[in-house]
Amino acid sequence: MKTKITTFRLLTIAFVLFVLPIGAWAQTFPLYLCGDGTAILKPDATTTGTLKAGDKVVWQEFSTADAPMNTATELTVVTDGIAPDFQVGGSGLSDGEHRYKVFIKTATASCSGDVSPALALYNLPDASVTLGSPSQSTFCEGGSHPTIQASTLTATATTINALLTDVSYVYSWTATKNTVAVADITTIGTQTANTFTLNNLATAGSYVLTASIKYAVAAGQLKSGDALGCVKSSGASSAITVSPKPATPTITFN
């Protein structure tokens, strides 16, 4: 019996240490901001409909430990049924989680309503992306070398907090051939997330590539300063030369 109890305790500890944290630590938010993006917070429509001119809508930020932070913001209702805008975000907002609560104070008797549940949002950090060196600085056109027939570039972006399970980057690539923009990147190679492989689709010439990233969220809403997901681009890659394939000869004689 003692052995069975010990085994059960060990299994319980293993469950707590290795199973629970994955779900318990994962975080998703209804609202994400990036790149000085802002959002307007308001009470729900039912509450807003009861507001009278002179009422106060009081906003307060709270810590993750549910302690009030900074100074509460009191906004005065000007028109019946219309809540004043409370803007959050912008350049002054630190990266990470922010939690806001709101309550109403009436103008006639200064009655205070109950405080709302918190709305949690996450301000994403300013990201960047860089390119590594191409796997080959040159290769031969049309598979005319027996083994070296492509060159791969890898883009490395700022690491996203692993707990943010629904936030990711979308990668896109652009290229020039002999300094002229390539209209369709799929005509010279293949992209897989953060890598691009210049391959036998590319004709002879000098190619330079650039990678871009932007934030994307699987759920919730993302508000970005550029309205595009906070696009960031790498510098240009070093040139990759695709050497021409020799012409097919015919045999002559004299």
C-alpha positions as YAML, in Angstrom:
chain: A
units: angstrom
residues:
- id: 1
  name: MET
  ca: [0.00, 0.00, 0.00]
- id: 2
  name: LYS
  ca: [2.86, 2.39, 0.86]
- id: 3
  name: THR
  ca: [4.40, 1.83, -2.57]
- id: 4
  name: LYS
  ca: [1.09, 2.60, -4.28]
- id: 5
  name: ILE
  ca: [0.66, 5.85, -2.33]
- id: 6
  name: THR
  ca: [4.22, 6.95, -3.13]
- id: 7
  name: THR
  ca: [3.69, 6.19, -6.80]
- id: 8
  name: PHE
  ca: [0.46, 8.19, -6.85]
- id: 9
  name: ARG
  ca: [2.20, 11.17, -5.23]
- id: 10
  name: LEU
  ca: [5.02, 11.06, -7.77]
- id: 11
  name: LEU
  ca: [2.54, 10.95, -10.63]
- id: 12
  name: THR
  ca: [0.65, 13.90, -9.16]
- id: 13
  name: ILE
  ca: [3.83, 15.95, -8.85]
- id: 14
  name: ALA
  ca: [4.80, 15.09, -12.43]
- id: 15
  name: PHE
  ca: [1.35, 16.17, -13.63]
- id: 16
  name: VAL
  ca: [1.59, 19.51, -11.83]
- id: 17
  name: LEU
  ca: [5.14, 20.24, -12.98]
- id: 18
  name: PHE
  ca: [4.95, 19.13, -16.57]
- id: 19
  name: VAL
  ca: [1.30, 19.17, -17.65]
- id: 20
  name: LEU
  ca: [-0.44, 22.03, -15.88]
- id: 21
  name: PRO
  ca: [2.03, 24.84, -16.73]
- id: 22
  name: ILE
  ca: [1.48, 24.48, -20.47]
- id: 23
  name: GLY
  ca: [-2.19, 25.39, -20.23]
- id: 24
  name: ALA
  ca: [-1.92, 27.53, -17.12]
- id: 25
  name: TRP
  ca: [0.82, 29.76, -18.50]
- id: 26
  name: ALA
  ca: [-0.50, 30.16, -22.06]
- id: 27
  name: GLN
  ca: [-1.97, 33.62, -22.60]
- id: 28
  name: THR
  ca: [-4.42, 35.03, -25.10]
- id: 29
  name: PHE
  ca: [-5.90, 38.51, -25.13]
- id: 30
  name: PRO
  ca: [-8.95, 40.05, -26.80]
- id: 31
  name: LEU
  ca: [-6.90, 43.09, -27.80]
- id: 32
  name: TYR
  ca: [-3.30, 43.54, -28.96]
- id: 33
  name: LEU
  ca: [-1.50, 46.79, -29.73]
- id: 34
  name: CYS
  ca: [1.78, 47.39, -31.53]
- id: 35
  name: GLY
  ca: [3.80, 50.23, -33.02]
- id: 36
  name: ASP
  ca: [2.07, 53.05, -31.15]
- id: 37
  name: GLY
  ca: [-1.33, 51.58, -31.99]
- id: 38
  name: THR
  ca: [-4.24, 52.84, -29.92]
- id: 39
  name: ALA
  ca: [-7.69, 51.63, -28.96]
- id: 40
  name: ILE
  ca: [-10.79, 53.32, -27.57]
- id: 41
  name: LEU
  ca: [-12.34, 51.65, -24.50]
- id: 42
  name: LYS
  ca: [-15.98, 52.21, -23.53]
- id: 43
  name: PRO
  ca: [-18.48, 50.65, -21.13]
- id: 44
  name: ASP
  ca: [-20.87, 48.12, -22.62]
- id: 45
  name: ALA
  ca: [-23.86, 49.41, -24.59]
- id: 46
  name: THR
  ca: [-26.36, 48.61, -21.84]
- id: 47
  name: THR
  ca: [-24.47, 50.69, -19.29]
- id: 48
  name: THR
  ca: [-23.82, 53.48, -21.76]
- id: 49
  name: GLY
  ca: [-27.53, 53.79, -22.42]
- id: 50
  name: THR
  ca: [-28.17, 54.76, -18.79]
- id: 51
  name: LEU
  ca: [-25.58, 57.54, -18.67]
- id: 52
  name: LYS
  ca: [-26.73, 61.10, -18.00]
- id: 53
  name: ALA
  ca: [-24.92, 64.35, -18.69]
- id: 54
  name: GLY
  ca: [-22.64, 65.12, -15.77]
- id: 55
  name: ASP
  ca: [-22.08, 61.48, -14.80]
- id: 56
  name: LYS
  ca: [-18.47, 60.38, -14.42]
- id: 57
  name: VAL
  ca: [-16.96, 57.37, -16.17]
- id: 58
  name: VAL
  ca: [-13.93, 56.39, -14.09]
- id: 59
  name: TRP
  ca: [-11.11, 54.31, -15.58]
- id: 60
  name: GLN
  ca: [-8.29, 52.70, -13.65]
- id: 61
  name: GLU
  ca: [-5.38, 50.50, -14.63]
- id: 62
  name: PHE
  ca: [-4.67, 47.47, -12.43]
- id: 63
  name: SER
  ca: [-1.63, 45.27, -12.06]
- id: 64
  name: THR
  ca: [-1.72, 41.55, -12.78]
- id: 65
  name: ALA
  ca: [-1.99, 41.15, -8.99]
- id: 66
  name: ASP
  ca: [-5.19, 43.25, -9.19]
- id: 67
  name: ALA
  ca: [-3.72, 46.30, -7.44]
- id: 68
  name: PRO
  ca: [-4.65, 49.81, -8.68]
- id: 69
  name: MET
  ca: [-1.92, 51.53, -10.71]
- id: 70
  name: ASN
  ca: [-1.27, 55.18, -11.52]
- id: 71
  name: THR
  ca: [-4.06, 57.74, -11.19]
- id: 72
  name: ALA
  ca: [-7.67, 57.01, -12.09]
- id: 73
  name: THR
  ca: [-9.07, 58.91, -15.09]
- id: 74
  name: GLU
  ca: [-12.47, 60.54, -14.63]
- id: 75
  name: LEU
  ca: [-14.31, 61.41, -17.81]
- id: 76
  name: THR
  ca: [-17.45, 63.53, -17.70]
- id: 77
  name: VAL
  ca: [-20.49, 62.54, -19.74]
- id: 78
  name: VAL
  ca: [-21.52, 65.47, -21.96]
- id: 79
  name: THR
  ca: [-24.52, 63.97, -23.73]
- id: 80
  name: ASP
  ca: [-27.04, 61.51, -22.31]
- id: 81
  name: GLY
  ca: [-26.32, 57.96, -23.41]
- id: 82
  name: ILE
  ca: [-22.88, 58.68, -24.89]
- id: 83
  name: ALA
  ca: [-19.75, 57.54, -23.04]
- id: 84
  name: PRO
  ca: [-16.60, 59.63, -23.49]
- id: 85
  name: ASP
  ca: [-13.74, 57.92, -25.30]
- id: 86
  name: PHE
  ca: [-10.98, 56.47, -23.15]
- id: 87
  name: GLN
  ca: [-7.91, 55.95, -25.32]
- id: 88
  name: VAL
  ca: [-5.18, 53.48, -24.45]
- id: 89
  name: GLY
  ca: [-1.92, 52.73, -26.19]
- id: 90
  name: GLY
  ca: [0.43, 55.02, -28.05]
- id: 91
  name: SER
  ca: [4.11, 55.68, -27.49]
- id: 92
  name: GLY
  ca: [3.80, 55.95, -23.69]
- id: 93
  name: LEU
  ca: [2.47, 52.42, -23.14]
- id: 94
  name: SER
  ca: [5.03, 49.90, -21.94]
- id: 95
  name: ASP
  ca: [5.35, 46.48, -23.55]
- id: 96
  name: GLY
  ca: [3.41, 43.64, -21.98]
- id: 97
  name: GLU
  ca: [0.03, 43.09, -20.33]
- id: 98
  name: HIS
  ca: [-2.21, 45.97, -19.21]
- id: 99
  name: ARG
  ca: [-5.51, 45.60, -17.36]
- id: 100
  name: TYR
  ca: [-8.25, 48.23, -17.12]
- id: 101
  name: LYS
  ca: [-11.45, 48.50, -15.06]
- id: 102
  name: VAL
  ca: [-14.24, 51.06, -15.14]
- id: 103
  name: PHE
  ca: [-17.13, 52.21, -12.94]
- id: 104
  name: ILE
  ca: [-19.79, 54.92, -13.09]
- id: 105
  name: LYS
  ca: [-20.47, 57.78, -10.66]
- id: 106
  name: THR
  ca: [-23.80, 59.59, -10.98]
- id: 107
  name: ALA
  ca: [-23.91, 63.36, -11.16]
- id: 108
  name: THR
  ca: [-27.03, 63.79, -9.00]
- id: 109
  name: ALA
  ca: [-25.93, 61.99, -5.84]
- id: 110
  name: SER
  ca: [-22.39, 60.81, -6.60]
- id: 111
  name: CYS
  ca: [-23.52, 57.21, -6.33]
- id: 112
  name: SER
  ca: [-20.76, 54.82, -7.41]
- id: 113
  name: GLY
  ca: [-21.59, 51.68, -9.33]
- id: 114
  name: ASP
  ca: [-19.72, 48.42, -9.04]
- id: 115
  name: VAL
  ca: [-16.34, 48.15, -10.71]
- id: 116
  name: SER
  ca: [-16.29, 46.17, -13.96]
- id: 117
  name: PRO
  ca: [-14.29, 43.02, -14.55]
- id: 118
  name: ALA
  ca: [-10.87, 43.82, -16.01]
- id: 119
  name: LEU
  ca: [-10.20, 44.06, -19.72]
- id: 120
  name: ALA
  ca: [-6.70, 42.76, -20.38]
- id: 121
  name: LEU
  ca: [-4.73, 43.84, -23.43]
- id: 122
  name: TYR
  ca: [-1.16, 43.22, -24.55]
- id: 123
  name: ASN
  ca: [1.20, 45.80, -26.02]
- id: 124
  name: LEU
  ca: [3.57, 43.94, -28.34]
- id: 125
  name: PRO
  ca: [7.23, 44.99, -28.49]
- id: 126
  name: ASP
  ca: [8.83, 46.71, -31.43]
- id: 127
  name: ALA
  ca: [10.08, 43.85, -33.62]
- id: 128
  name: SER
  ca: [12.97, 43.60, -36.06]
- id: 129
  name: VAL
  ca: [14.15, 41.12, -38.69]
- id: 130
  name: THR
  ca: [17.60, 40.39, -40.06]
- id: 131
  name: LEU
  ca: [18.93, 38.19, -42.86]
- id: 132
  name: GLY
  ca: [21.72, 35.68, -42.60]
- id: 133
  name: SER
  ca: [24.22, 34.96, -45.31]
- id: 134
  name: PRO
  ca: [22.96, 33.00, -48.33]
- id: 135
  name: SER
  ca: [23.84, 29.31, -48.27]
- id: 136
  name: GLN
  ca: [25.51, 29.81, -51.67]
- id: 137
  name: SER
  ca: [26.85, 33.07, -53.05]
- id: 138
  name: THR
  ca: [26.57, 31.67, -56.55]
- id: 139
  name: PHE
  ca: [25.09, 28.69, -58.36]
- id: 140
  name: CYS
  ca: [24.53, 27.66, -61.95]
- id: 141
  name: GLU
  ca: [21.42, 28.37, -63.97]
- id: 142
  name: GLY
  ca: [19.02, 25.61, -64.90]
- id: 143
  name: GLY
  ca: [20.58, 22.88, -62.79]
- id: 144
  name: SER
  ca: [23.78, 22.99, -64.85]
- id: 145
  name: HIS
  ca: [25.92, 22.15, -61.82]
- id: 146
  name: PRO
  ca: [25.67, 18.54, -60.63]
- id: 147
  name: THR
  ca: [25.13, 19.37, -56.93]
- id: 148
  name: ILE
  ca: [24.84, 23.12, -56.23]
- id: 149
  name: GLN
  ca: [21.51, 24.20, -57.70]
- id: 150
  name: ALA
  ca: [20.01, 26.67, -55.20]
- id: 151
  name: SER
  ca: [20.76, 29.17, -52.45]
- id: 152
  name: THR
  ca: [18.72, 29.62, -49.26]
- id: 153
  name: LEU
  ca: [18.31, 32.72, -47.12]
- id: 154
  name: THR
  ca: [16.97, 32.65, -43.55]
- id: 155
  name: ALA
  ca: [15.27, 35.59, -41.83]
- id: 156
  name: THR
  ca: [15.51, 35.88, -38.04]
- id: 157
  name: ALA
  ca: [12.93, 38.00, -36.22]
- id: 158
  name: THR
  ca: [12.64, 39.22, -32.64]
- id: 159
  name: THR
  ca: [11.48, 36.35, -30.45]
- id: 160
  name: ILE
  ca: [7.79, 36.46, -29.52]
- id: 161
  name: ASN
  ca: [6.93, 35.74, -25.90]
- id: 162
  name: ALA
  ca: [6.34, 31.98, -25.88]
- id: 163
  name: LEU
  ca: [3.30, 32.39, -23.64]
- id: 164
  name: LEU
  ca: [1.45, 34.33, -26.34]
- id: 165
  name: THR
  ca: [0.11, 31.28, -28.09]
- id: 166
  name: ASP
  ca: [-2.02, 33.14, -30.67]
- id: 167
  name: VAL
  ca: [0.58, 35.71, -31.82]
- id: 168
  name: SER
  ca: [2.85, 35.03, -34.79]
- id: 169
  name: TYR
  ca: [4.71, 36.71, -37.63]
- id: 170
  name: VAL
  ca: [3.71, 36.74, -41.27]
- id: 171
  name: TYR
  ca: [6.79, 36.79, -43.52]
- id: 172
  name: SER
  ca: [6.97, 38.22, -47.01]
- id: 173
  name: TRP
  ca: [9.86, 38.51, -49.44]
- id: 174
  name: THR
  ca: [10.87, 40.88, -52.23]
- id: 175
  name: ALA
  ca: [13.74, 40.64, -54.68]
- id: 176
  name: THR
  ca: [15.59, 42.47, -57.38]
- id: 177
  name: LYS
  ca: [17.35, 41.01, -60.39]
- id: 178
  name: ASN
  ca: [20.15, 43.18, -61.72]
- id: 179
  name: THR
  ca: [18.67, 46.03, -59.58]
- id: 180
  name: VAL
  ca: [15.20, 45.68, -61.20]
- id: 181
  name: ALA
  ca: [12.31, 44.62, -58.95]
- id: 182
  name: VAL
  ca: [11.03, 41.06, -59.44]
- id: 183
  name: ALA
  ca: [7.26, 41.38, -59.88]
- id: 184
  name: ASP
  ca: [6.40, 37.84, -58.74]
- id: 185
  name: ILE
  ca: [8.73, 36.25, -56.20]
- id: 186
  name: THR
  ca: [7.40, 32.77, -57.02]
- id: 187
  name: THR
  ca: [9.03, 32.96, -60.45]
- id: 188
  name: ILE
  ca: [12.52, 32.76, -58.95]
- id: 189
  name: GLY
  ca: [12.15, 30.41, -55.98]
- id: 190
  name: THR
  ca: [10.09, 29.19, -53.04]
- id: 191
  name: GLN
  ca: [9.23, 30.64, -49.64]
- id: 192
  name: THR
  ca: [8.64, 28.63, -46.47]
- id: 193
  name: ALA
  ca: [7.85, 30.93, -43.53]
- id: 194
  name: ASN
  ca: [11.13, 32.63, -42.68]
- id: 195
  name: THR
  ca: [13.24, 31.07, -45.45]
- id: 196
  name: PHE
  ca: [13.49, 31.75, -49.16]
- id: 197
  name: THR
  ca: [15.23, 29.45, -51.61]
- id: 198
  name: LEU
  ca: [16.42, 30.91, -54.89]
- id: 199
  name: ASN
  ca: [16.42, 27.91, -57.20]
- id: 200
  name: ASN
  ca: [16.37, 26.71, -60.80]
- id: 201
  name: LEU
  ca: [13.37, 28.90, -61.58]
- id: 202
  name: ALA
  ca: [15.76, 31.88, -61.53]
- id: 203
  name: THR
  ca: [17.47, 32.83, -64.76]
- id: 204
  name: ALA
  ca: [21.04, 34.15, -64.92]
- id: 205
  name: GLY
  ca: [21.65, 37.42, -63.09]
- id: 206
  name: SER
  ca: [22.44, 39.03, -59.75]
- id: 207
  name: TYR
  ca: [19.70, 38.71, -57.10]
- id: 208
  name: VAL
  ca: [19.24, 40.65, -53.86]
- id: 209
  name: LEU
  ca: [16.44, 39.79, -51.43]
- id: 210
  name: THR
  ca: [14.67, 41.53, -48.54]
- id: 211
  name: ALA
  ca: [12.40, 40.00, -45.90]
- id: 212
  name: SER
  ca: [9.53, 41.72, -44.09]
- id: 213
  name: ILE
  ca: [7.52, 40.68, -41.05]
- id: 214
  name: LYS
  ca: [4.25, 41.80, -39.51]
- id: 215
  name: TYR
  ca: [2.32, 40.70, -36.45]
- id: 216
  name: ALA
  ca: [-0.74, 38.49, -36.82]
- id: 217
  name: VAL
  ca: [-3.11, 37.19, -34.13]
- id: 218
  name: ALA
  ca: [-5.21, 34.06, -34.39]
- id: 219
  name: ALA
  ca: [-7.98, 35.50, -32.23]
- id: 220
  name: GLY
  ca: [-8.83, 38.85, -30.75]
- id: 221
  name: GLN
  ca: [-8.03, 42.12, -32.48]
- id: 222
  name: LEU
  ca: [-4.73, 43.75, -33.39]
- id: 223
  name: LYS
  ca: [-4.44, 47.53, -33.63]
- id: 224
  name: SER
  ca: [-1.17, 48.79, -35.06]
- id: 225
  name: GLY
  ca: [0.26, 52.22, -35.66]
- id: 226
  name: ASP
  ca: [0.64, 51.54, -39.39]
- id: 227
  name: ALA
  ca: [-2.73, 49.69, -39.64]
- id: 228
  name: LEU
  ca: [-0.85, 46.83, -41.31]
- id: 229
  name: GLY
  ca: [0.41, 44.79, -38.37]
- id: 230
  name: CYS
  ca: [3.58, 46.81, -37.65]
- id: 231
  name: VAL
  ca: [5.55, 45.90, -40.75]
- id: 232
  name: LYS
  ca: [9.33, 45.75, -40.34]
- id: 233
  name: SER
  ca: [11.82, 45.05, -43.11]
- id: 234
  name: SER
  ca: [15.33, 43.66, -43.08]
- id: 235
  name: GLY
  ca: [18.28, 45.14, -44.86]
- id: 236
  name: ALA
  ca: [19.12, 43.84, -48.30]
- id: 237
  name: SER
  ca: [20.84, 40.48, -48.55]
- id: 238
  name: SER
  ca: [24.25, 40.08, -50.09]
- id: 239
  name: ALA
  ca: [24.01, 39.38, -53.80]
- id: 240
  name: ILE
  ca: [23.42, 35.87, -55.08]
- id: 241
  name: THR
  ca: [24.77, 35.32, -58.59]
- id: 242
  name: VAL
  ca: [23.07, 32.85, -60.88]
- id: 243
  name: SER
  ca: [25.66, 32.04, -63.52]
- id: 244
  name: PRO
  ca: [24.40, 31.37, -67.06]
- id: 245
  name: LYS
  ca: [24.11, 27.83, -68.31]
- id: 246
  name: PRO
  ca: [26.41, 27.23, -71.27]
- id: 247
  name: ALA
  ca: [24.70, 26.97, -74.61]
- id: 248
  name: THR
  ca: [24.15, 23.54, -76.13]
- id: 249
  name: PRO
  ca: [26.71, 23.16, -78.94]
- id: 250
  name: THR
  ca: [26.27, 21.52, -82.31]
- id: 251
  name: ILE
  ca: [29.10, 19.71, -83.97]
- id: 252
  name: THR
  ca: [30.69, 21.13, -87.09]
- id: 253
  name: PHE
  ca: [33.58, 19.91, -89.16]
- id: 254
  name: ASN
  ca: [35.85, 21.16, -91.88]
...
